[in-house]
Amino acid sequence: MSPLVKIRSERDQMSAVERRIADFILENAQLLRDYSSQQLANALGISQSSVVKFTQKLGFKGYPDLKYSVGEAIARADNGDATHVATQAKAAFDESASGNLWRRKAESEEETRLINAPETLQAVAEAIATAGTKGKVFMIGLGDDDIYARSFALRLSLLGVPSIHNFDAPRMAASVSAAGAGDVLLVFSEHGNHPALCKIGRFFRERRGRLITVTRHTSNPLRAIADLALLVSAHDDRPYIQPVLYQSALQHLLDGVYVQLCEGDEQRHVQLLSNLERVQQMLEP
Amino acid sequence: MSPLVKIRSERDQMSAVERRIADFILENAQLLRDYSSQQLANALGISQSSVVKFTQKLGFKGYPDLKYSVGEAIARADNGDATHVATQAKAAFDESASGNLWRRKAESEEETRLINAPETLQAVAEAIATAGTKGKVFMIGLGDDDIYARSFALRLSLLGVPSIHNFDAPRMAASVSAAGAGDVLLVFSEHGNHPALCKIGRFFRERRGRLITVTRHTSNPLRAIADLALLVSAHDDRPYIQPVLYQSALQHLLDGVYVQLCEGDEQRHVQLLSNLERVQQMLEP
DNA sequence: CGTATCGAAGCATAAATTATTGACCGTCGA
DNA sequence: TCGACGGTCAATAATTTATGCTTCGATACG
């Protein structure tokens, strides 16, 4: 992945100094060519070691490695900002605008894919699968987040995994009181700081259920108490674009889990196909 | 000028050692990334200072400068894929599965984009915009299709365009009886052959409302009676993948309309931003 | 509250990498 | 033959990068 995309995706979780480094690099990527780590540090009035530690935290071998990567990125011109500025200039709705939106979605998808370990996705799929056969699957999301919960619940039902779906906290609290070991609660909450949802989550865990959260990748109280946390990364300066990207990235994350559920187990796969056929028959005639 | 071209062009006037360096770099440019000047010297059995002198003779500031330039050149030319692929080889299975799904989504998006004329999208956006200020926006979808209606309704509400949203046919029939000229009815129906929805659509048109349908691109009775028809193309042999692609392509189509609505009109844009801010404030504290 | 803990940041310094110096050696032309 | 010259290298200086340690402030906890 482009180092610039990576930097931007993690910018939100950075400390003040780190964020200043990130911003400087994002805005002056071309200057990096002539900067040593010391010069960069001077330009920002911080210590050279902070620069090095910054690069290492991002997963680069060190400062020269980052520098090299940024050089490649610039050469490819895949910094994602230039195109993005070009979009804004154009008010007209045309192919390039739509194409750009898709490109931005692809970036969010990539960022999101990279911050979720494949093992986590696997684990989520398995937890849902076992809860689906031997226990119960609970699901909740408020406001916009209800959309994701709802659509995922529909998908699961096709797999023969019914779920208990609520869209307000009090009712969910009541439902969850019936939970037990091995059950799963999926909580969708973009910012993950809704007190009621945290409360329900904690309560659910007390009852020995597995708590799966789906939130933005910033650290948040909900994610903190989860057994399994799915994270979504999506950024855009334009406040009306960001939710579009968030939804798209989140949806793809869930689609990944869904596909894994579909393909993971032979028996479930057969069940799925027959369900789909039955649904088809109900709708057609 | 590309450093690789430069090296090749001066190769003939070089000394034996220099030529060996040149050849090595030309043939193993990707390896340079992980080589220090000392390592390169060792690989060739020559002294490190020869390497540095070589770079300086070519007009580079020094070894790191050459290295950086070669990195750029590789990135531009795309010759260096070998290393790139090798780096990402880990987690190959999951990544490729997920990446594949995304690629399929991109294909559906493209097909969908191509079968919807930009003018149609424009017209849809405008119809919704005017109905939003001077009339009413109705919205309906059944089953899975309700998801799209619901999420689009939420988006519209942020734009200051409230909508009358129902998820069953009888109630919608009742609601629609209040419709008049200039109003808009959005009907989501994947296969477009639900008799009740067709009936509602016809009834709505009798009352001089604009009927907008969102269906699969196959010909279907619902689409046939629409004033404006948005079409979605999404295919996959695997029956559990197809809905995923359908949803993604449809979502992107709607996102396009949404963005168009956001950016199309200055006044609405301002309204949107203040709405977003207000929503933000409601959620944060 | 006081205190333990953790992480972020800087300073000092070790380690590494890079650049330069000066010595050596072979070649070539006078 | 000898001196000039270019090329190479080893040694070393200079620079750049990486790391260990300390301090400080925020946060959690008793």
Coordinates of N, CA, C and O in Angstrom, one line a residue, chain A residues 119-249:
Chain A
E119 N -7.0 -13.5 10.5 CA -7.4 -14.4 11.6 C -8.6 -13.9 12.3 O -9.5 -14.6 12.8
T120 N -8.7 -12.5 12.4 CA -9.9 -11.9 13.1 C -11.1 -12.2 12.3 O -12.1 -12.6 12.9
L121 N -11.0 -12.0 11.0 CA -12.2 -12.2 10.2 C -12.6 -13.7 10.3 O -13.8 -14.0 10.5
Q122 N -11.6 -14.6 10.2 CA -11.9 -16.0 10.4 C -12.6 -16.3 11.7 O -13.6 -17.0 11.8
A123 N -12.0 -15.7 12.8 CA -12.6 -15.9 14.1 C -14.0 -15.4 14.2 O -14.9 -16.1 14.8
V124 N -14.3 -14.3 13.6 CA -15.6 -13.7 13.6 C -16.6 -14.7 12.9 O -17.7 -15.0 13.4
A125 N -16.2 -15.1 11.7 CA -17.0 -16.0 11.0 C -17.3 -17.3 11.8 O -18.5 -17.8 11.8
E126 N -16.3 -17.8 12.4 CA -16.5 -19.0 13.2 C -17.4 -18.8 14.4 O -18.3 -19.6 14.7
A127 N -17.2 -17.7 15.1 CA -18.0 -17.4 16.2 C -19.5 -17.3 15.8 O -20.4 -17.9 16.5
I128 N -19.7 -16.7 14.7 CA -21.1 -16.5 14.3 C -21.7 -17.9 13.8 O -22.8 -18.3 14.2
A129 N -20.8 -18.7 13.2 CA -21.3 -20.0 12.7 C -21.7 -20.9 13.9 O -22.8 -21.5 13.9
T130 N -20.9 -20.9 14.9 CA -21.2 -21.8 16.0 C -22.4 -21.3 16.8 O -23.3 -22.0 17.2
A131 N -22.4 -19.9 17.0 CA -23.5 -19.4 17.7 C -24.8 -19.6 16.9 O -25.9 -19.8 17.5
G132 N -24.7 -19.6 15.6 CA -25.9 -19.9 14.7 C -26.5 -21.2 14.9 O -27.7 -21.4 14.8
T133 N -25.6 -22.2 15.1 CA -26.1 -23.6 15.2 C -26.4 -24.0 16.7 O -27.4 -24.6 17.0
K134 N -25.5 -23.5 17.6 CA -25.7 -24.0 19.0 C -26.2 -22.9 19.9 O -26.4 -23.2 21.1
G135 N -26.3 -21.7 19.4 CA -26.8 -20.6 20.4 C -27.6 -19.6 19.6 O -28.3 -19.9 18.7
K136 N -27.4 -18.3 20.1 CA -28.1 -17.3 19.5 C -27.2 -16.1 19.0 O -26.1 -15.9 19.5
V137 N -27.6 -15.5 18.0 CA -26.9 -14.3 17.5 C -27.7 -13.1 17.7 O -28.8 -13.0 17.2
F138 N -27.1 -12.1 18.5 CA -27.8 -10.9 18.7 C -27.1 -9.8 17.8 O -26.0 -9.9 17.5
M139 N -27.9 -8.8 17.5 CA -27.4 -7.8 16.6 C -28.0 -6.4 16.9 O -29.2 -6.3 17.1
I140 N -27.2 -5.4 17.0 CA -27.8 -4.1 17.2 C -26.9 -3.0 16.6 O -25.7 -3.1 16.5
G141 N -27.6 -2.0 16.1 CA -26.9 -0.8 15.6 C -27.9 0.4 15.7 O -29.1 0.1 15.6
L142 N -27.5 1.6 16.0 CA -28.4 2.7 16.2 C -28.2 3.7 15.0 O -27.1 3.9 14.5
G143 N -29.3 4.2 14.6 CA -29.3 5.2 13.5 C -28.7 4.6 12.2 O -29.2 3.5 11.8
D144 N -27.8 5.3 11.6 CA -27.1 4.8 10.4 C -26.6 3.3 10.6 O -26.7 2.5 9.7
D145 N -26.1 3.1 11.8 CA -25.5 1.8 12.0 C -26.6 0.6 12.0 O -26.2 -0.5 11.8
D146 N -27.8 1.0 12.1 CA -28.9 0.0 12.0 C -28.9 -0.6 10.6 O -29.2 -1.8 10.5
I147 N -28.6 0.2 9.6 CA -28.6 -0.3 8.3 C -27.7 -1.5 8.1 O -28.1 -2.5 7.5
Y148 N -26.5 -1.4 8.6 CA -25.6 -2.5 8.4 C -26.0 -3.7 9.2 O -25.9 -4.8 8.7
A149 N -26.5 -3.5 10.4 CA -27.0 -4.6 11.2 C -28.1 -5.3 10.4 O -28.2 -6.6 10.3
R150 N -29.0 -4.5 9.9 CA -30.2 -5.1 9.2 C -29.8 -5.9 8.0 O -30.3 -7.0 7.8
S151 N -28.9 -5.3 7.2 CA -28.6 -6.1 6.0 C -27.8 -7.3 6.3 O -27.9 -8.4 5.7
F152 N -26.9 -7.2 7.3 CA -26.2 -8.4 7.7 C -27.1 -9.5 8.2 O -26.9 -10.7 8.0
A153 N -28.1 -9.1 9.0 CA -29.0 -10.0 9.5 C -29.8 -10.7 8.4 O -30.0 -11.9 8.5
L154 N -30.1 -10.0 7.4 CA -30.8 -10.6 6.3 C -29.9 -11.7 5.6 O -30.4 -12.8 5.3
R155 N -28.7 -11.3 5.5 CA -27.7 -12.3 4.8 C -27.6 -13.5 5.7 O -27.7 -14.6 5.2
L156 N -27.5 -13.3 7.0 CA -27.3 -14.5 7.9 C -28.5 -15.4 7.8 O -28.4 -16.6 7.8
S157 N -29.7 -14.8 7.7 CA -30.9 -15.6 7.7 C -30.9 -16.5 6.5 O -31.4 -17.7 6.6
L158 N -30.3 -16.1 5.4 CA -30.3 -17.0 4.2 C -29.4 -18.2 4.5 O -29.5 -19.3 3.9
L159 N -28.4 -18.0 5.4 CA -27.5 -19.1 5.7 C -28.1 -20.0 6.8 O -27.4 -20.9 7.3
G160 N -29.3 -19.7 7.1 CA -29.9 -20.5 8.2 C -29.4 -20.1 9.6 O -29.4 -20.9 10.5
V161 N -29.0 -18.9 9.7 CA -28.6 -18.3 11.0 C -29.5 -17.2 11.3 O -29.3 -16.1 10.9
P162 N -30.6 -17.5 12.1 CA -31.5 -16.4 12.5 C -30.8 -15.5 13.5 O -29.9 -16.0 14.3
S163 N -31.2 -14.3 13.6 CA -30.6 -13.4 14.6 C -31.6 -12.6 15.3 O -32.7 -12.3 14.7
I164 N -31.3 -12.2 16.5 CA -32.2 -11.4 17.2 C -31.7 -9.9 17.0 O -30.7 -9.6 17.5
H165 N -32.6 -9.2 16.3 CA -32.1 -7.9 15.9 C -33.0 -6.8 16.5 O -34.2 -6.8 16.5
N166 N -32.3 -5.9 17.2 CA -33.0 -4.7 17.8 C -32.4 -3.4 17.3 O -31.3 -3.4 16.9
F167 N -33.2 -2.4 17.3 CA -32.7 -1.1 16.9 C -32.9 -0.1 17.9 O -32.8 1.1 17.6
D168 N -33.1 -0.5 19.1 CA -33.0 0.5 20.2 C -32.4 -0.2 21.4 O -32.5 -1.4 21.6
A169 N -31.7 0.6 22.2 CA -30.9 0.0 23.3 C -31.7 -0.7 24.4 O -31.4 -1.8 24.8
P170 N -32.8 0.0 24.9 CA -33.5 -0.7 26.0 C -34.0 -2.1 25.6 O -33.9 -3.0 26.4
R171 N -34.6 -2.2 24.4 CA -35.1 -3.5 24.0 C -34.0 -4.5 23.9 O -34.1 -5.7 24.3
M172 N -32.9 -4.0 23.4 CA -31.7 -5.0 23.3 C -31.3 -5.4 24.6 O -30.9 -6.6 24.8
A173 N -31.3 -4.5 25.5 CA -30.9 -4.8 26.9 C -31.7 -6.0 27.4 O -31.3 -6.9 28.0
A174 N -33.0 -5.8 27.1 CA -34.0 -6.9 27.6 C -33.7 -8.2 26.9 O -33.5 -9.3 27.5
S175 N -33.5 -8.2 25.6 CA -33.2 -9.4 24.8 C -32.0 -10.1 25.3 O -32.0 -11.3 25.5
V176 N -31.0 -9.3 25.6 CA -29.7 -9.9 25.9 C -29.7 -10.6 27.2 O -28.9 -11.5 27.5
S177 N -30.7 -10.3 28.0 CA -30.8 -11.0 29.3 C -31.0 -12.5 29.1 O -30.8 -13.2 30.1
A178 N -31.4 -12.9 27.9 CA -31.6 -14.3 27.7 C -30.3 -14.9 27.1 O -30.3 -16.1 26.8
A179 N -29.2 -14.2 27.1 CA -28.0 -14.7 26.4 C -27.2 -15.7 27.4 O -27.4 -15.6 28.6
G180 N -26.4 -16.5 26.8 CA -25.6 -17.4 27.5 C -24.3 -17.7 26.9 O -24.0 -17.0 25.9
A181 N -23.5 -18.6 27.4 CA -22.2 -18.9 26.9 C -22.3 -19.3 25.4 O -23.2 -20.1 25.0
G182 N -21.4 -18.9 24.6 CA -21.3 -19.2 23.2 C -22.2 -18.4 22.3 O -22.1 -18.4 21.1
D183 N -23.1 -17.6 22.9 CA -23.9 -16.7 22.1 C -23.0 -15.6 21.6 O -21.9 -15.3 22.1
V184 N -23.5 -14.9 20.6 CA -22.7 -13.8 20.0 C -23.5 -12.5 19.9 O -24.7 -12.6 19.5
L185 N -22.9 -11.4 20.3 CA -23.6 -10.1 20.1 C -22.7 -9.3 19.1 O -21.5 -9.0 19.4
L186 N -23.4 -8.9 18.0 CA -22.7 -8.0 17.1 C -23.2 -6.6 17.3 O -24.4 -6.3 17.2
V187 N -22.3 -5.7 17.6 CA -22.6 -4.3 17.9 C -22.0 -3.4 16.8 O -20.8 -3.4 16.6
F188 N -22.8 -2.7 16.1 CA -22.4 -1.7 15.1 C -22.4 -0.3 15.7 O -23.5 0.1 16.1
S189 N -21.3 0.3 15.7 CA -21.3 1.7 16.2 C -20.1 2.4 15.6 O -19.0 2.2 16.0
E190 N -20.4 3.3 14.7 CA -19.2 4.0 14.1 C -18.2 4.6 15.0 O -17.0 4.3 14.9
H191 N -18.7 5.3 16.0 CA -17.7 6.0 16.9 C -17.5 5.2 18.2 O -16.6 5.5 18.9
G192 N -18.3 4.2 18.4 CA -18.1 3.3 19.5 C -18.1 3.9 20.9 O -17.5 3.4 21.8
N193 N -18.8 5.1 21.0 CA -18.8 5.7 22.3 C -20.2 5.9 22.9 O -20.5 6.8 23.6
H194 N -21.1 5.1 22.4 CA -22.5 5.2 23.0 C -22.6 4.4 24.3 O -22.4 3.2 24.3
P195 N -22.8 5.2 25.4 CA -22.8 4.5 26.7 C -23.7 3.3 26.8 O -23.3 2.3 27.3
A196 N -24.9 3.5 26.3 CA -25.9 2.4 26.4 C -25.4 1.1 25.7 O -25.5 0.0 26.3
L197 N -24.7 1.3 24.6 CA -24.2 0.1 23.9 C -23.1 -0.5 24.6 O -23.0 -1.8 24.7
C198 N -22.2 0.3 25.2 CA -21.1 -0.2 26.1 C -21.7 -1.0 27.2 O -21.2 -2.1 27.6
K199 N -22.7 -0.5 27.8 CA -23.3 -1.1 28.9 C -23.9 -2.5 28.5 O -23.6 -3.5 29.2
I200 N -24.6 -2.5 27.4 CA -25.1 -3.8 26.9 C -24.0 -4.8 26.6 O -24.0 -5.9 27.0
G201 N -22.9 -4.2 26.0 CA -21.8 -5.1 25.7 C -21.2 -5.7 27.0 O -20.9 -6.9 27.0
R202 N -21.0 -4.9 28.0 CA -20.4 -5.4 29.2 C -21.4 -6.5 29.9 O -20.9 -7.5 30.3
F203 N -22.6 -6.1 29.9 CA -23.6 -7.0 30.4 C -23.6 -8.4 29.7 O -23.6 -9.4 30.3
F204 N -23.5 -8.3 28.4 CA -23.4 -9.5 27.6 C -22.2 -10.3 27.9 O -22.3 -11.6 28.0
R205 N -21.1 -9.7 28.1 CA -19.9 -10.4 28.4 C -20.0 -11.1 29.8 O -19.5 -12.2 30.0
E206 N -20.7 -10.4 30.7 CA -20.8 -11.0 32.0 C -21.6 -12.3 31.9 O -21.4 -13.2 32.7
R207 N -22.5 -12.3 30.9 CA -23.3 -13.6 30.7 C -22.5 -14.5 29.9 O -23.1 -15.5 29.3
R208 N -21.2 -14.3 29.7 CA -20.3 -15.2 29.0 C -20.5 -15.3 27.5 O -20.2 -16.3 26.9
G209 N -21.1 -14.3 26.9 CA -21.2 -14.2 25.5 C -20.0 -13.6 24.8 O -19.2 -13.0 25.5
R210 N -19.9 -13.9 23.5 CA -18.8 -13.3 22.8 C -19.3 -12.0 22.1 O -20.3 -12.0 21.4
L211 N -18.5 -10.9 22.4 CA -18.9 -9.6 21.9 C -18.1 -9.2 20.7 O -16.8 -9.2 20.8
I212 N -18.7 -9.0 19.6 CA -18.1 -8.6 18.4 C -18.5 -7.2 18.1 O -19.7 -6.9 18.0
T213 N -17.5 -6.3 17.9 CA -17.9 -4.9 17.6 C -17.4 -4.5 16.2 O -16.4 -5.1 15.7
V214 N -18.1 -3.6 15.6 CA -17.8 -3.1 14.3 C -17.8 -1.6 14.4 O -18.8 -1.0 14.6
T215 N -16.6 -1.0 14.4 CA -16.5 0.4 14.7 C -15.4 1.0 13.8 O -14.7 0.3 13.1
R216 N -15.3 2.3 13.8 CA -14.2 3.0 13.2 C -12.9 2.6 13.9 O -12.9 2.2 15.0
H217 N -11.8 2.7 13.2 CA -10.6 2.2 13.7 C -9.9 3.0 14.8 O -9.0 2.6 15.4
T218 N -10.5 4.2 15.1 CA -10.0 4.9 16.2 C -10.3 4.2 17.5 O -11.2 3.4 17.6
S219 N -9.4 4.4 18.5 CA -9.7 3.7 19.8 C -11.0 4.3 20.4 O -11.2 5.5 20.4
N220 N -11.8 3.4 20.9 CA -13.0 3.8 21.5 C -13.5 2.8 22.6 O -13.0 1.7 22.5
P221 N -14.3 3.2 23.5 CA -14.6 2.4 24.6 C -15.3 1.1 24.2 O -15.1 0.1 24.9
L222 N -16.1 1.1 23.2 CA -16.8 -0.1 22.8 C -15.8 -1.2 22.3 O -15.8 -2.3 22.8
R223 N -15.0 -0.7 21.4 CA -14.0 -1.6 20.9 C -13.1 -2.2 22.0 O -12.7 -3.4 21.9
A224 N -12.9 -1.4 23.0 CA -12.0 -1.8 24.1 C -12.5 -3.1 24.8 O -11.7 -3.9 25.3
I225 N -13.8 -3.2 24.9 CA -14.3 -4.3 25.7 C -14.7 -5.5 24.8 O -15.3 -6.5 25.3
A226 N -14.4 -5.4 23.5 CA -14.8 -6.5 22.6 C -14.0 -7.7 22.7 O -12.8 -7.6 23.0
D227 N -14.6 -8.9 22.4 CA -13.8 -10.1 22.2 C -13.1 -10.1 20.9 O -11.9 -10.4 20.7
L228 N -13.9 -9.6 19.9 CA -13.4 -9.5 18.5 C -13.8 -8.1 18.0 O -15.0 -7.8 18.1
A229 N -12.9 -7.4 17.5 CA -13.2 -6.0 17.0 C -12.9 -5.9 15.5 O -11.8 -6.2 15.1
L230 N -13.9 -5.6 14.7 CA -13.7 -5.3 13.3 C -13.6 -3.8 13.2 O -14.3 -3.1 13.8
L231 N -12.6 -3.4 12.4 CA -12.3 -2.0 12.3 C -12.5 -1.5 10.9 O -12.2 -2.2 9.9
V232 N -12.9 -0.3 10.8 CA -13.2 0.3 9.5 C -12.4 1.6 9.3 O -12.4 2.4 10.3
S233 N -11.7 1.8 8.2 CA -10.9 3.0 8.0 C -11.5 3.7 6.8 O -11.7 3.1 5.7
A234 N -11.9 5.0 6.9 CA -12.4 5.7 5.8 C -12.3 7.2 6.1 O -12.8 7.7 7.1
H235 N -11.6 7.9 5.2 CA -11.4 9.3 5.5 C -11.7 10.1 4.2 O -11.3 9.7 3.1
D236 N -12.2 11.3 4.4 CA -12.3 12.3 3.3 C -12.5 13.6 3.9 O -13.2 13.8 5.0
D237 N -11.9 14.6 3.3 CA -12.1 16.0 3.9 C -13.6 16.4 3.8 O -14.0 17.2 4.6
R238 N -14.2 16.0 2.7 CA -15.6 16.4 2.5 C -16.5 15.6 3.4 O -16.6 14.4 3.4
P239 N -17.2 16.3 4.4 CA -18.0 15.5 5.4 C -19.1 14.7 4.8 O -19.6 13.8 5.4
Y240 N -19.5 15.0 3.6 CA -20.6 14.2 3.0 C -20.1 13.0 2.2 O -20.9 12.1 1.9
I241 N -18.8 13.0 2.0 CA -18.2 11.8 1.3 C -17.8 10.8 2.3 O -18.0 9.6 2.1
Q242 N -17.4 11.2 3.4 CA -16.8 10.3 4.4 C -17.8 9.1 4.8 O -17.4 8.0 4.7
P243 N -19.1 9.5 5.1 CA -20.0 8.4 5.4 C -20.2 7.4 4.2 O -20.4 6.2 4.4
V244 N -20.1 7.9 3.0 CA -20.2 7.0 1.8 C -19.1 6.0 1.8 O -19.3 4.8 1.7
L245 N -17.9 6.5 2.1 CA -16.7 5.6 2.1 C -16.8 4.7 3.3 O -16.5 3.5 3.2
Y246 N -17.2 5.2 4.4 CA -17.3 4.3 5.6 C -18.3 3.2 5.3 O -18.0 2.0 5.6
Q247 N -19.4 3.5 4.8 CA -20.4 2.5 4.5 C -19.8 1.4 3.6 O -20.0 0.2 3.8
S248 N -19.2 1.9 2.5 CA -18.7 1.0 1.5 C -17.6 0.1 2.1 O -17.6 -1.2 1.9
A249 N -16.7 0.6 2.9 CA -15.6 -0.2 3.5 C -16.2 -1.2 4.5 O -15.8 -2.4 4.5

